XYZ file of C-alpha atoms in Angstrom:
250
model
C 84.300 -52.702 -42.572
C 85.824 -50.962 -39.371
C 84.235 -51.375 -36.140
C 81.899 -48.530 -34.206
C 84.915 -47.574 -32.058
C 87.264 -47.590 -34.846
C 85.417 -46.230 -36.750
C 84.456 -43.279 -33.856
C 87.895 -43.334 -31.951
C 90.305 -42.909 -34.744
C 88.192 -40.762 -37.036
C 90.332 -37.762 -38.464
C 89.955 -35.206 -41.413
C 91.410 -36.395 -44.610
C 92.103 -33.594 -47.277
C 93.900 -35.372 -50.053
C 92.181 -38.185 -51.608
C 92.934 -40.792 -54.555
C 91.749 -40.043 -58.207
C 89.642 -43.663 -57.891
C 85.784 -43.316 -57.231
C 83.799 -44.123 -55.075
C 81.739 -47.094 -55.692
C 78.137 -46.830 -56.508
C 77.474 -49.760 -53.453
C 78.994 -47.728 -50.935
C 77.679 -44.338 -51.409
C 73.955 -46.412 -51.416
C 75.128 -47.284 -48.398
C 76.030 -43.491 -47.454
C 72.725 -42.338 -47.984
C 70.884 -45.070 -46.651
C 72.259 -44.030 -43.462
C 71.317 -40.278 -43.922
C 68.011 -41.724 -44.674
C 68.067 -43.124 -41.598
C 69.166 -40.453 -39.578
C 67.388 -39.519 -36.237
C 65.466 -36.059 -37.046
C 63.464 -33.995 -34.813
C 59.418 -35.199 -34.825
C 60.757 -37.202 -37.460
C 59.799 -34.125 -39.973
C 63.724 -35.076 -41.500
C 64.346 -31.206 -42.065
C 67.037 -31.282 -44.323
C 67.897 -32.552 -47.902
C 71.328 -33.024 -49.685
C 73.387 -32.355 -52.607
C 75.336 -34.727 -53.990
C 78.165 -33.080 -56.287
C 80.067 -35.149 -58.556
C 79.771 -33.005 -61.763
C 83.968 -31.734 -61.951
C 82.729 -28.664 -63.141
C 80.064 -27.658 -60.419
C 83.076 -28.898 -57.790
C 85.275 -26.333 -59.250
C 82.975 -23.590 -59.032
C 82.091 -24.390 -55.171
C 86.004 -24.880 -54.851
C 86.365 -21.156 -56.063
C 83.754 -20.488 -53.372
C 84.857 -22.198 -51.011
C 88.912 -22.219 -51.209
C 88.581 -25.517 -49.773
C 90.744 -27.476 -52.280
C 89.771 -31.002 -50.923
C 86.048 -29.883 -52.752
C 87.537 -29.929 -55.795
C 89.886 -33.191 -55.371
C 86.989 -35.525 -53.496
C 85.009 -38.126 -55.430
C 81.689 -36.666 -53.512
C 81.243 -33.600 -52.407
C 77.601 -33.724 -49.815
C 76.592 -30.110 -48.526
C 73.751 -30.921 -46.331
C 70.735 -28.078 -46.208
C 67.986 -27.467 -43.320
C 65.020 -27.622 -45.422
C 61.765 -25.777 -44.557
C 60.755 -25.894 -48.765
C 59.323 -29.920 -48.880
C 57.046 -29.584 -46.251
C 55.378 -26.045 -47.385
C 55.093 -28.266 -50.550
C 52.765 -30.891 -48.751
C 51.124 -28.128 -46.713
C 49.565 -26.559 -49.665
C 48.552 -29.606 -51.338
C 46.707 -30.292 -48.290
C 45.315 -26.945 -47.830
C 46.916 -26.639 -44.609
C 48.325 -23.365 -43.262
C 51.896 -23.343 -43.292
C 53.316 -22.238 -39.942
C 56.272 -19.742 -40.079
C 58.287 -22.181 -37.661
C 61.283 -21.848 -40.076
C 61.507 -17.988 -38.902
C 61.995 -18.826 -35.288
C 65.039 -19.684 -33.547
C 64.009 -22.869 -32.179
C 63.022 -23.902 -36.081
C 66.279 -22.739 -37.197
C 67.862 -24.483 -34.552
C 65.820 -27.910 -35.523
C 66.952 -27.824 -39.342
C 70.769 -27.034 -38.204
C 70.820 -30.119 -35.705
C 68.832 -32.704 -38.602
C 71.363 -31.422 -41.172
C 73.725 -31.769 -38.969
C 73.102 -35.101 -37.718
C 72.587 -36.008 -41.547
C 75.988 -35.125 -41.905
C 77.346 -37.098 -38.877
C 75.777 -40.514 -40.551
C 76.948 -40.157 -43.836
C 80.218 -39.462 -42.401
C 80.448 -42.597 -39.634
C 79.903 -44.729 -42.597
C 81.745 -43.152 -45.062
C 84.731 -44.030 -42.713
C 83.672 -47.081 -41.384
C 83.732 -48.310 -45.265
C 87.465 -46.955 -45.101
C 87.014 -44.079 -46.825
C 88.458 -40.308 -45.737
C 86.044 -37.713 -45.386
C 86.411 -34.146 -44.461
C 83.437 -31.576 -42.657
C 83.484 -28.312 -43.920
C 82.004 -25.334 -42.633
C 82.508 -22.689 -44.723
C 80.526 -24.009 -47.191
C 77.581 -22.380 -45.219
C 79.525 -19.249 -44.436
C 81.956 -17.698 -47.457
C 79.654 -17.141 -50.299
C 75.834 -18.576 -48.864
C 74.310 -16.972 -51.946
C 76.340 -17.561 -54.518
C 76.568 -21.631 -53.452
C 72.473 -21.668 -52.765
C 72.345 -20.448 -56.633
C 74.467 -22.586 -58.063
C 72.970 -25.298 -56.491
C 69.496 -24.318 -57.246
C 68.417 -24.441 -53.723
C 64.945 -22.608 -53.078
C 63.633 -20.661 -50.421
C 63.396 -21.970 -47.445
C 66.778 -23.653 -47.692
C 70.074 -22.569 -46.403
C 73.616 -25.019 -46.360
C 74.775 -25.890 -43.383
C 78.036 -27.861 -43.704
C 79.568 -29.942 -46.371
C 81.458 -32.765 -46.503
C 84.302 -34.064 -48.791
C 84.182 -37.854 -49.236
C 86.872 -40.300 -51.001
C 89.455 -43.048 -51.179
C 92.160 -41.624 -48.633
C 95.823 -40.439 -49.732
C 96.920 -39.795 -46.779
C 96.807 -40.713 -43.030
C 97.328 -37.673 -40.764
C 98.052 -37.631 -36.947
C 95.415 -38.149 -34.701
C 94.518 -34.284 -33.746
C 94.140 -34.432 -29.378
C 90.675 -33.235 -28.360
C 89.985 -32.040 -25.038
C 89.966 -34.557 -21.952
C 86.770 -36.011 -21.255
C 86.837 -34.011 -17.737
C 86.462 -30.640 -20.217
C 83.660 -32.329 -22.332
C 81.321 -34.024 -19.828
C 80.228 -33.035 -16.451
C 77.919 -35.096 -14.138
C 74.559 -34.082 -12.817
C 75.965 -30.108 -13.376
C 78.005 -27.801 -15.211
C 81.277 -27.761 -13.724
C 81.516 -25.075 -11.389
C 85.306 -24.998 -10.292
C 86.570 -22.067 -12.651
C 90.148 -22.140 -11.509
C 90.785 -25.900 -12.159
C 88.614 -25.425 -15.247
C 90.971 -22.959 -16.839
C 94.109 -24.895 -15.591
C 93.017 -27.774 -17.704
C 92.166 -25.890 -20.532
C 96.095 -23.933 -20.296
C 97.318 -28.142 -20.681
C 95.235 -28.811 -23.576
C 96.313 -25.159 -24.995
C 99.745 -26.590 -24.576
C 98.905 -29.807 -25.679
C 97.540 -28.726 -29.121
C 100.527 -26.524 -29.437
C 103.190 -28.993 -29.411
C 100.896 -31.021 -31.596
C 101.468 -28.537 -34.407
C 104.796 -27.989 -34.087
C 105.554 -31.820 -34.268
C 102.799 -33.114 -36.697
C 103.453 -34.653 -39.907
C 102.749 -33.207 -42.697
C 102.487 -29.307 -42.473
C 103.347 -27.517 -39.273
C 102.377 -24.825 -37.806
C 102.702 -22.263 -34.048
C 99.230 -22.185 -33.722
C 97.872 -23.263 -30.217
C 93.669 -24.083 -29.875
C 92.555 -20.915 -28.235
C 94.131 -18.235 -30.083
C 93.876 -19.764 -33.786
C 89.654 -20.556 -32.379
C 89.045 -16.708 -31.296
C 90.493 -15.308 -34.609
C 88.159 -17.877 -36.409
C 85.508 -16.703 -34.161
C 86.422 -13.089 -34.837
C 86.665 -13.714 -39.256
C 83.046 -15.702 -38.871
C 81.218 -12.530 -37.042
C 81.867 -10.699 -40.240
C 79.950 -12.863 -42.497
C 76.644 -11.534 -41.883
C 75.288 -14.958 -41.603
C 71.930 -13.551 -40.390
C 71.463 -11.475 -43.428
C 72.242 -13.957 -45.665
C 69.355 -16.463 -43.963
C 66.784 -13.585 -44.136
C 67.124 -13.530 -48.137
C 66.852 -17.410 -48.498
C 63.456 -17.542 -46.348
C 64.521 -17.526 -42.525
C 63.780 -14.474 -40.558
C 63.920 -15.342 -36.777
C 61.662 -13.088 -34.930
C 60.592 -15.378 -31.306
């Protein structure tokens, strides 16, 4: 088993994965850490799906376009979940408050799903295994996956994540410099240096693509980021949440 830092310090997305499974004693050990995943009052907002039925993966694959969903041994797509505790409510008789159409309740079941995801990821890969985040598993076809997957109000995917025996080992992508990530006491407030630094790490990420193994590309981090930014916008994310339950309002 790798080490924390290891496991932390050289972690990279792996797309292209071995036809062997995944043992059953390892992915216990995968979701005994999303069990144990630090949640917000400790109300554990979220739930998971664990697809290893070939035939579901290829449906979420044409969803998707993500072709590591279809090649993985498990494919998790972790989901804020508001439905499991209305459950409990009733059977109590207790009023069910409508915190899952606020922002700050939205915001809670993105960061537990999130955080879900996180754990089963650190030990997917401290177990050696290659694992793979993606995000448009929440934002391509949010209907369409919540159906197929059964999911009931009150749910919504938030990320996925591709998990199985690696096939390949790509370069270690540069992130930004810990100056750009944490600041001390403040925000930074020295704009000038601020976007010099950022310039350098545009730079950086550039000649990264050009020279990486594997395929290449011209793409630098700022330019390829605002046309994501720009494709997302036109998802109608909101609109999608409002049909499966979440309607923020305050």
């Amino acid at each position: 088993m790798k080490s924390v830092k290891d496991t932390l310090l050289e972690r990279r997305s792996i797309r292209r994965y071995e036809r062997e499974e995944v043992s059953p004693e390892d992915m216990n050990l995968i979701y005994e850490a999303i069990r144990n995943t630090p949640t917000s009052y400790n109300g554990q907002q979220f739930s998971v799906i664990d697809v290893t039925d070939q035939d579901v993966k290829l449906k979420l694959f044409s969803l998707i376009g993500q072709k590591q969903v279809k090649t993985c041994s498990h494919f998790l797509l972790f989901v804020m979940d508001y439905h499991k505790i209305g459950l409990i409510a009733e059977e109590l008789g207790e009023d069910m408050p409508e915190f899952n159409n606020t922002i700050d309740g939205i915001a809670v079941g993105i960061i537990d799903a999130s955080l879900a995801m996180m754990s089963a990821l650190t030990m997917a890969e401290s177990l050696g295994l290659g694992c793979c985040p993606i995000g448009y598993a929440r934002t391509v076809a949010p209907e369409a996956v919540s159906t197929l997957l059964g999911l009931p109000k009150k749910t919504f995917v938030v990320c996925g994540l591709s998990i199985g025996v690696p096939r390949e080992e790509p370069d270690l992508k540069p992130k930004l410099p810990i100056d750009l990530v944490v600041f001390n006491n403040r925000y930074r407030d020295d704009e000038e240096a601020m976007t010099g630094e950022l310039m350098a790490y545009n730079d950086t990420v550039s000649e990264y693509n050009r020279t990486r193994s594997g395929d290449k590309t011209d793409n630098d981090w700022a330019t390829h980021i605002l046309g994501y930014y720009r494709e997302a916008s036109g998802h109608g994310i909101l609109r999608a949440m409002q049909r499966r339950g979440f309607d923020p309002k305050r």
